PDB file of C-alpha atoms in Angstrom:
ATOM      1  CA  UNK Y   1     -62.899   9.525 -37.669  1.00 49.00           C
ATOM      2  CA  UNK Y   2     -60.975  11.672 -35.333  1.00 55.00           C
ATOM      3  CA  UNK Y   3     -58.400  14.498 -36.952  1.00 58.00           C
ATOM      4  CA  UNK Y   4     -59.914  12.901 -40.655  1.00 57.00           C
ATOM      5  CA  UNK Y   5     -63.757  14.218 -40.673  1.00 59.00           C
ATOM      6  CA  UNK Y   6     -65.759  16.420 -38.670  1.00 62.00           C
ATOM      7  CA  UNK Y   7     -69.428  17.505 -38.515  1.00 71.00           C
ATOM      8  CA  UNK Y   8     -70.562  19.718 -41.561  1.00 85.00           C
ATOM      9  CA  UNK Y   9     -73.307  19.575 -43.563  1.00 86.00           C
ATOM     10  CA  UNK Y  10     -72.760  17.093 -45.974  1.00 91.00           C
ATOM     11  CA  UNK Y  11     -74.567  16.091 -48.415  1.00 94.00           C
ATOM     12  CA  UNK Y  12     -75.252  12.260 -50.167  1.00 96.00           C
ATOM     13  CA  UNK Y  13     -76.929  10.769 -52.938  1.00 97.00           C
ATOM     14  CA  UNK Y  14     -79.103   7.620 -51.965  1.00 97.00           C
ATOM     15  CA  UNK Y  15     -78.598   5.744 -55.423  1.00 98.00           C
ATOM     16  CA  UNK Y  16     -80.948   3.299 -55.503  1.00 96.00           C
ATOM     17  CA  UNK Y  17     -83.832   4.139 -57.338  1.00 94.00           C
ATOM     18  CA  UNK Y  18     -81.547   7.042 -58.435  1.00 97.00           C
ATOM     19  CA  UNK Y  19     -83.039   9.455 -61.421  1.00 97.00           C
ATOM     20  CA  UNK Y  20     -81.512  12.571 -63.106  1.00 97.00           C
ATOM     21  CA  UNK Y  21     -84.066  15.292 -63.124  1.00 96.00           C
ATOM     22  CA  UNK Y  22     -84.599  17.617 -66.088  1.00 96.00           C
ATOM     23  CA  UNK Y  23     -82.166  19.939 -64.627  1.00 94.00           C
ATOM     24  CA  UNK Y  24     -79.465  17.149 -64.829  1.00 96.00           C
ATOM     25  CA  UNK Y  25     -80.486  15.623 -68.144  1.00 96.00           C
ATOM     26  CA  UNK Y  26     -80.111  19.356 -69.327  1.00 96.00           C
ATOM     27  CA  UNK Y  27     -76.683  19.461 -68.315  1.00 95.00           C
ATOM     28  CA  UNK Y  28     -75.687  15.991 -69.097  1.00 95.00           C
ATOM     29  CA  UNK Y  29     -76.375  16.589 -72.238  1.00 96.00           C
ATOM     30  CA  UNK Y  30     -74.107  19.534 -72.759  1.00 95.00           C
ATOM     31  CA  UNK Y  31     -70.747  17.327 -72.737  1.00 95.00           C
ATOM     32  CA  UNK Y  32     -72.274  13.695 -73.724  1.00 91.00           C
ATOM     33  CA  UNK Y  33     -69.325  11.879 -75.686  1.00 94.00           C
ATOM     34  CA  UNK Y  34     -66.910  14.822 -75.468  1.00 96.00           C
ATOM     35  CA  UNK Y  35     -64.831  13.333 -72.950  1.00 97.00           C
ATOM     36  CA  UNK Y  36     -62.920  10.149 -72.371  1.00 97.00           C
ATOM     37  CA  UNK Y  37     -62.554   9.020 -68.459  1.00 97.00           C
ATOM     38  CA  UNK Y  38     -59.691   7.072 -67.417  1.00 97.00           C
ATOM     39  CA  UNK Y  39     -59.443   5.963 -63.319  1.00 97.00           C
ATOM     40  CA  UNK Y  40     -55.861   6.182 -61.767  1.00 97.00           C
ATOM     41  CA  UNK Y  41     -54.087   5.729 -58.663  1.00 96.00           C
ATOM     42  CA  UNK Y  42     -53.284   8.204 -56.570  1.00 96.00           C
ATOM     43  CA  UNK Y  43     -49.976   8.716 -58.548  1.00 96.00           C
ATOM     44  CA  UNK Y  44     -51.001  10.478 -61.175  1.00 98.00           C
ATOM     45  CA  UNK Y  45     -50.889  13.402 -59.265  1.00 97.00           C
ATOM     46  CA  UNK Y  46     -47.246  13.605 -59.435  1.00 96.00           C
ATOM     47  CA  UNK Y  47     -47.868  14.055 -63.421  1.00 97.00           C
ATOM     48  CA  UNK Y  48     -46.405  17.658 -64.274  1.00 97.00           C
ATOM     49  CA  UNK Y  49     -49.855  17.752 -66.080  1.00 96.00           C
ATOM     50  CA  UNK Y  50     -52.175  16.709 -63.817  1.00 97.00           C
ATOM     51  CA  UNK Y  51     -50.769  18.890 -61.156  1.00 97.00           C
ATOM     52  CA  UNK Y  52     -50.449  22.099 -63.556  1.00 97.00           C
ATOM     53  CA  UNK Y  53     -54.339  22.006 -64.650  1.00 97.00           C
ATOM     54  CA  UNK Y  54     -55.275  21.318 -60.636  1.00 97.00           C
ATOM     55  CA  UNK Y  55     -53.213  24.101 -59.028  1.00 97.00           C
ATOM     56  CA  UNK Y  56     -53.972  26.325 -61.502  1.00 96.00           C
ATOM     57  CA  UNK Y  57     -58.082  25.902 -61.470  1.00 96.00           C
ATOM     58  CA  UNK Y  58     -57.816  26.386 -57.259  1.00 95.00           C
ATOM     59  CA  UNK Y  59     -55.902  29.381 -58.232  1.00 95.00           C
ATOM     60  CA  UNK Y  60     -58.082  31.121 -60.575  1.00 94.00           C
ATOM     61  CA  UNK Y  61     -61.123  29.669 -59.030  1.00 91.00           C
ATOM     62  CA  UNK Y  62     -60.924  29.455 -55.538  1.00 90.00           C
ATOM     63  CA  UNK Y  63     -57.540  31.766 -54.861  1.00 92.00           C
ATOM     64  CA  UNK Y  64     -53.989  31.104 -53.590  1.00 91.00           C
ATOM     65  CA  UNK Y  65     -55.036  30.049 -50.170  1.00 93.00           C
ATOM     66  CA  UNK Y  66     -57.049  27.246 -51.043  1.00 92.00           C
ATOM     67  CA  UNK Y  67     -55.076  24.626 -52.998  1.00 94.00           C
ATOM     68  CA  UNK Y  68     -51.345  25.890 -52.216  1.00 93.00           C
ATOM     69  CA  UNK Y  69     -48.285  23.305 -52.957  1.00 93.00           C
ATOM     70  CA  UNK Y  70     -48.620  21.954 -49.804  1.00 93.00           C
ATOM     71  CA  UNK Y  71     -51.845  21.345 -49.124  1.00 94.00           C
ATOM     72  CA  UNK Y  72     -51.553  19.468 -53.086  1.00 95.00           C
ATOM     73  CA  UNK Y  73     -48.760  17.025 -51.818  1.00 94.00           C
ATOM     74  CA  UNK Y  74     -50.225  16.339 -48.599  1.00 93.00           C
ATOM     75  CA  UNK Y  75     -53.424  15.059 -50.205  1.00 93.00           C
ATOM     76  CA  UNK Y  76     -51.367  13.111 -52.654  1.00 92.00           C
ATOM     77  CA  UNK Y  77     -50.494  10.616 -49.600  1.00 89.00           C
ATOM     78  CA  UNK Y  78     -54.412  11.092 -47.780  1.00 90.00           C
ATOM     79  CA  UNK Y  79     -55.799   8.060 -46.390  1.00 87.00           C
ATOM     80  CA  UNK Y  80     -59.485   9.558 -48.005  1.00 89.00           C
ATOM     81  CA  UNK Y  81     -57.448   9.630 -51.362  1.00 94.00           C
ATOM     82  CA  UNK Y  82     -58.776   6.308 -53.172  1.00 95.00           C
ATOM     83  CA  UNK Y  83     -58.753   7.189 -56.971  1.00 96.00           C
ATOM     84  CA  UNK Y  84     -58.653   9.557 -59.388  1.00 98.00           C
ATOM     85  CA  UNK Y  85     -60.829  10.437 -62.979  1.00 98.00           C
ATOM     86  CA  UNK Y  86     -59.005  11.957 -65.382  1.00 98.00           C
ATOM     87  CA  UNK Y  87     -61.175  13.325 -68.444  1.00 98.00           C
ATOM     88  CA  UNK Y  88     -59.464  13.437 -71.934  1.00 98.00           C
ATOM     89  CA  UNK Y  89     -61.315  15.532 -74.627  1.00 97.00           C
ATOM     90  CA  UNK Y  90     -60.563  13.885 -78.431  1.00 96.00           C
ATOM     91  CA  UNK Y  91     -56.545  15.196 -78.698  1.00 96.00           C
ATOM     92  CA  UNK Y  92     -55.996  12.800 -75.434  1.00 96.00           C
ATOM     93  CA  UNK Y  93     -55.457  16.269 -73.490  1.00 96.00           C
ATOM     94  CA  UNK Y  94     -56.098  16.137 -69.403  1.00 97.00           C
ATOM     95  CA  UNK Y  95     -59.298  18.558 -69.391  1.00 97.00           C
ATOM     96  CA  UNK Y  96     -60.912  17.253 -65.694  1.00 98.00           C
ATOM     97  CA  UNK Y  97     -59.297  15.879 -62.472  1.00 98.00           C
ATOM     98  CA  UNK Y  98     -61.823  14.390 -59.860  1.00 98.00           C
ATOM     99  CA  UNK Y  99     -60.040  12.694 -56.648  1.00 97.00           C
ATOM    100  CA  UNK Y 100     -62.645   9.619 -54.952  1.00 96.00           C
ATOM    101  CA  UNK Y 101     -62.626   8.553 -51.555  1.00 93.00           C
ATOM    102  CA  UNK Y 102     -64.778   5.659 -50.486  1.00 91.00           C
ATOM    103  CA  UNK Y 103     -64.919   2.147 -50.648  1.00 92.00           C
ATOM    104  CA  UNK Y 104     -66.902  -0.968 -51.935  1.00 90.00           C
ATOM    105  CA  UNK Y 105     -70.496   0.555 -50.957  1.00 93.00           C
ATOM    106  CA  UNK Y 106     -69.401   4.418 -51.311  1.00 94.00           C
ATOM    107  CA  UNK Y 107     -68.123   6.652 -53.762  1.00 95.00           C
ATOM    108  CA  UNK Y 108     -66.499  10.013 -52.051  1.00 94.00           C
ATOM    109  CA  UNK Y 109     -66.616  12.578 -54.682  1.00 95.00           C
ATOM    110  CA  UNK Y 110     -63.584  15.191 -52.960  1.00 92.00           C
ATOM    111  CA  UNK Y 111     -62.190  17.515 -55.276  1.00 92.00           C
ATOM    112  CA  UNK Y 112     -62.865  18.360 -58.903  1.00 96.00           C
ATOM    113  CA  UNK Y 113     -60.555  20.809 -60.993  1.00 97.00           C
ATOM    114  CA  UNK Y 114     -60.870  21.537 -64.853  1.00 97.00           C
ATOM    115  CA  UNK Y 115     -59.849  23.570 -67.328  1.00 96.00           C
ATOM    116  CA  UNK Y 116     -59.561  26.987 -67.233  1.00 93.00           C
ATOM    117  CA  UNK Y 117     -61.367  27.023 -70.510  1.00 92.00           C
ATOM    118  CA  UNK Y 118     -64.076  25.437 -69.355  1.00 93.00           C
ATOM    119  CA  UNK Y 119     -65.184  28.125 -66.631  1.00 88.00           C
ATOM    120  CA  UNK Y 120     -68.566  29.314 -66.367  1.00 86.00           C
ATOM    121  CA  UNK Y 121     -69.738  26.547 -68.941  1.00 92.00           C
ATOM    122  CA  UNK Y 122     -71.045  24.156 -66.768  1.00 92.00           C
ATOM    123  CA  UNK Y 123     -68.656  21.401 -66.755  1.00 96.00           C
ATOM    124  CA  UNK Y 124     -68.114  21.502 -63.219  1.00 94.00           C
ATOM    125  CA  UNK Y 125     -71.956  20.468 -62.580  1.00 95.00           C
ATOM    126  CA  UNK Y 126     -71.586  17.861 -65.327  1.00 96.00           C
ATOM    127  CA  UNK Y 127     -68.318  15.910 -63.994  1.00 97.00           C
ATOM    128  CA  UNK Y 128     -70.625  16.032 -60.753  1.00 97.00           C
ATOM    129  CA  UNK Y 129     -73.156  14.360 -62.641  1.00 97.00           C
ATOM    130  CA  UNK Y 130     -71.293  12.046 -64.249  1.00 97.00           C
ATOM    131  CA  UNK Y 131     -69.810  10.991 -61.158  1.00 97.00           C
ATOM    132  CA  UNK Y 132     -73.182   9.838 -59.747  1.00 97.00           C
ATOM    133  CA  UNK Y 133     -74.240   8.117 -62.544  1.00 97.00           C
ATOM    134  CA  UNK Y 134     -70.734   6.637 -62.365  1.00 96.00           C
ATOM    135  CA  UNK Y 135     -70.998   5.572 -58.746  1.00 97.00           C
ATOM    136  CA  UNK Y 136     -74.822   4.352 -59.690  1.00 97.00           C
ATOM    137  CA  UNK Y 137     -73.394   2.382 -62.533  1.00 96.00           C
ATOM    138  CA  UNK Y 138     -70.570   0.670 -60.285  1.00 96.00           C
ATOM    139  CA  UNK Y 139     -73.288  -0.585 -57.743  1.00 97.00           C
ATOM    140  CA  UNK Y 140     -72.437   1.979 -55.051  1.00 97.00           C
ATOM    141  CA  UNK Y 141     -75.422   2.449 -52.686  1.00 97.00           C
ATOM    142  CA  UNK Y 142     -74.465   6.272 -51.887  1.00 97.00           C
ATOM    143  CA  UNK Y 143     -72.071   8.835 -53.544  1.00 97.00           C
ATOM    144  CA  UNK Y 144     -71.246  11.598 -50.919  1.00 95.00           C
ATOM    145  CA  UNK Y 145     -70.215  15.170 -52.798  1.00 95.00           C
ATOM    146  CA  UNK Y 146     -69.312  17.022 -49.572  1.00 90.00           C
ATOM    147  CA  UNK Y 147     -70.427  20.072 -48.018  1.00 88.00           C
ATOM    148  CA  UNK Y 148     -73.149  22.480 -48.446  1.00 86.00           C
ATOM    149  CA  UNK Y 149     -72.342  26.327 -47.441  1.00 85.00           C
ATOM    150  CA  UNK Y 150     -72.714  29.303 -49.332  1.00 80.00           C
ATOM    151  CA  UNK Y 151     -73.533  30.296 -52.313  1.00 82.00           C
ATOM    152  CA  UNK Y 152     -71.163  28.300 -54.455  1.00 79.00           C
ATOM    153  CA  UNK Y 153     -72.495  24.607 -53.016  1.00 83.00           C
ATOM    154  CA  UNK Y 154     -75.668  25.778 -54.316  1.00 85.00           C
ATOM    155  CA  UNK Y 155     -75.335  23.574 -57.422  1.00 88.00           C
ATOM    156  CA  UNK Y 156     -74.886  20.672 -55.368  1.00 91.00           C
ATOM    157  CA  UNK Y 157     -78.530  20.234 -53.940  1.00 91.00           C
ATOM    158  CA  UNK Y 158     -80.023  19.745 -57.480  1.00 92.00           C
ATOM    159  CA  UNK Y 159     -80.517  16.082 -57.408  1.00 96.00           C
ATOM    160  CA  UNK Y 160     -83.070  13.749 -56.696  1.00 96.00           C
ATOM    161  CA  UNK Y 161     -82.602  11.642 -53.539  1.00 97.00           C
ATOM    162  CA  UNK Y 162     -80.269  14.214 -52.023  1.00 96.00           C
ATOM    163  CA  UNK Y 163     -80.139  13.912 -48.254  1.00 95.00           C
ATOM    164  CA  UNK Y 164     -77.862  16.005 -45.982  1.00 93.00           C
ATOM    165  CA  UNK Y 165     -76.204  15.670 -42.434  1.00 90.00           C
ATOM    166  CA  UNK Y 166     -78.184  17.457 -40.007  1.00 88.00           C
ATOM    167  CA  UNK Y 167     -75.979  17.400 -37.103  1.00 85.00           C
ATOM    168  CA  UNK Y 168     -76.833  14.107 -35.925  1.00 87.00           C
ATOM    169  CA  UNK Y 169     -79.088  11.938 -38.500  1.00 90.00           C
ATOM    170  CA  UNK Y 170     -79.533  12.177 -42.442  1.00 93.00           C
ATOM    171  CA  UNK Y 171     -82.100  14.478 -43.371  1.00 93.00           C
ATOM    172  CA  UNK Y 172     -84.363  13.536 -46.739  1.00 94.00           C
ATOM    173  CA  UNK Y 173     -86.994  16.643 -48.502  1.00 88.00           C
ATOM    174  CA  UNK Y 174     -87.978  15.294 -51.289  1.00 89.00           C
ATOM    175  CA  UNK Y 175     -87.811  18.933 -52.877  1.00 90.00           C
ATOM    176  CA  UNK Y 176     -84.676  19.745 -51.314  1.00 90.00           C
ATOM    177  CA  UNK Y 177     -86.205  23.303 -49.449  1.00 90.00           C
ATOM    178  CA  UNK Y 178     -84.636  22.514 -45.924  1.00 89.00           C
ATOM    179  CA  UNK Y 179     -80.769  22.217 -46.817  1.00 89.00           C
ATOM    180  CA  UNK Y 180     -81.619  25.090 -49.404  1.00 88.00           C
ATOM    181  CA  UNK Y 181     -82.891  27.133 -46.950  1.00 87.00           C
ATOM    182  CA  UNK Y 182     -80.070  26.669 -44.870  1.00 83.00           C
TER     183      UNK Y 182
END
């Protein structure tokens, strides 16, 4: 859609027929019944909370440049904006923000931000996880987790079914190699 999307490598999850590898097992297991998920309107992005634990997270994570003020409110009003997960651990604390897009057949999975605690203990590749089995759960036929560049998207080509845009039709390896290699 024109000034919305534009041609990148993204990446989907066909979910039919949908399996976690051992990889994704591994890390599922590492948070299994920690966590509490409650879905929200868009709104509760204007909660002093909410918006502390994402801004912060781009900050440390990502630096200033990514996730300033601005760019925070403007995707509070996004047309992509359908949802958002918030994950409670057992005080009923906000630990995990993840904003969907999609709609009846699609899950969008668009940004994820956590707790600054939680850094460098896998929790980001586990909200992704739980997200597709989520979206699997729900009926969704695909869950798209968005782009694959660099070094830090390498996380995101670790699941079965995994195909990626390849400039002009979805690509499938069953091992993943191509979109790793690029």
């Amino acid at each position: 859609v024109q000034n919305v999307f534009y041609m990148c490598r993204s990446l989907r999850i066909r979910l039919d027929g949908f399996t976690l590898n051992s990889e994704n097992r591994r890390v599922h297991k590492l948070f299994a019944g920690q966590f509490t998920a409650t879905v929200h309107g868009p709104d509760v992005l204007q909660t002093p909370a909410v918006q502390k634990l994402v801004l912060r997270y781009f900050k440390d994570v990502h630096g200033d440049s990514v996730m300033p003020p601005g760019r925070y409110d403007h995707i509070q009003g996004h047309a992509v904006l359908r949802d958002v997960t918030l994950y409670h651990d057992a005080r009923g604390d906000v630990v995990a923000v993840i904003l969907y897009g999609g709609d009846a057949t699609v899950d969008g999975y668009w940004f994820a931000a956590y707790h600054h605690d939680y850094y460098k203990k896998s929790l980001g590749m586990w909200l992704m996880i739980d997200g597709v089995v989520r979206a699997q759960v729900a009926g969704k036929d695909f869950i798209y987790l968005g782009t694959a560049y660099g070094e830090k998207a390498k996380y995101k080509v670790d699941f079965k079914n995994l195909e990626f845009w390849a400039g002009n039709s979805w690509r499938h390896d069953p091992k993943n190699r191509m979109v790793k290699d690029l």
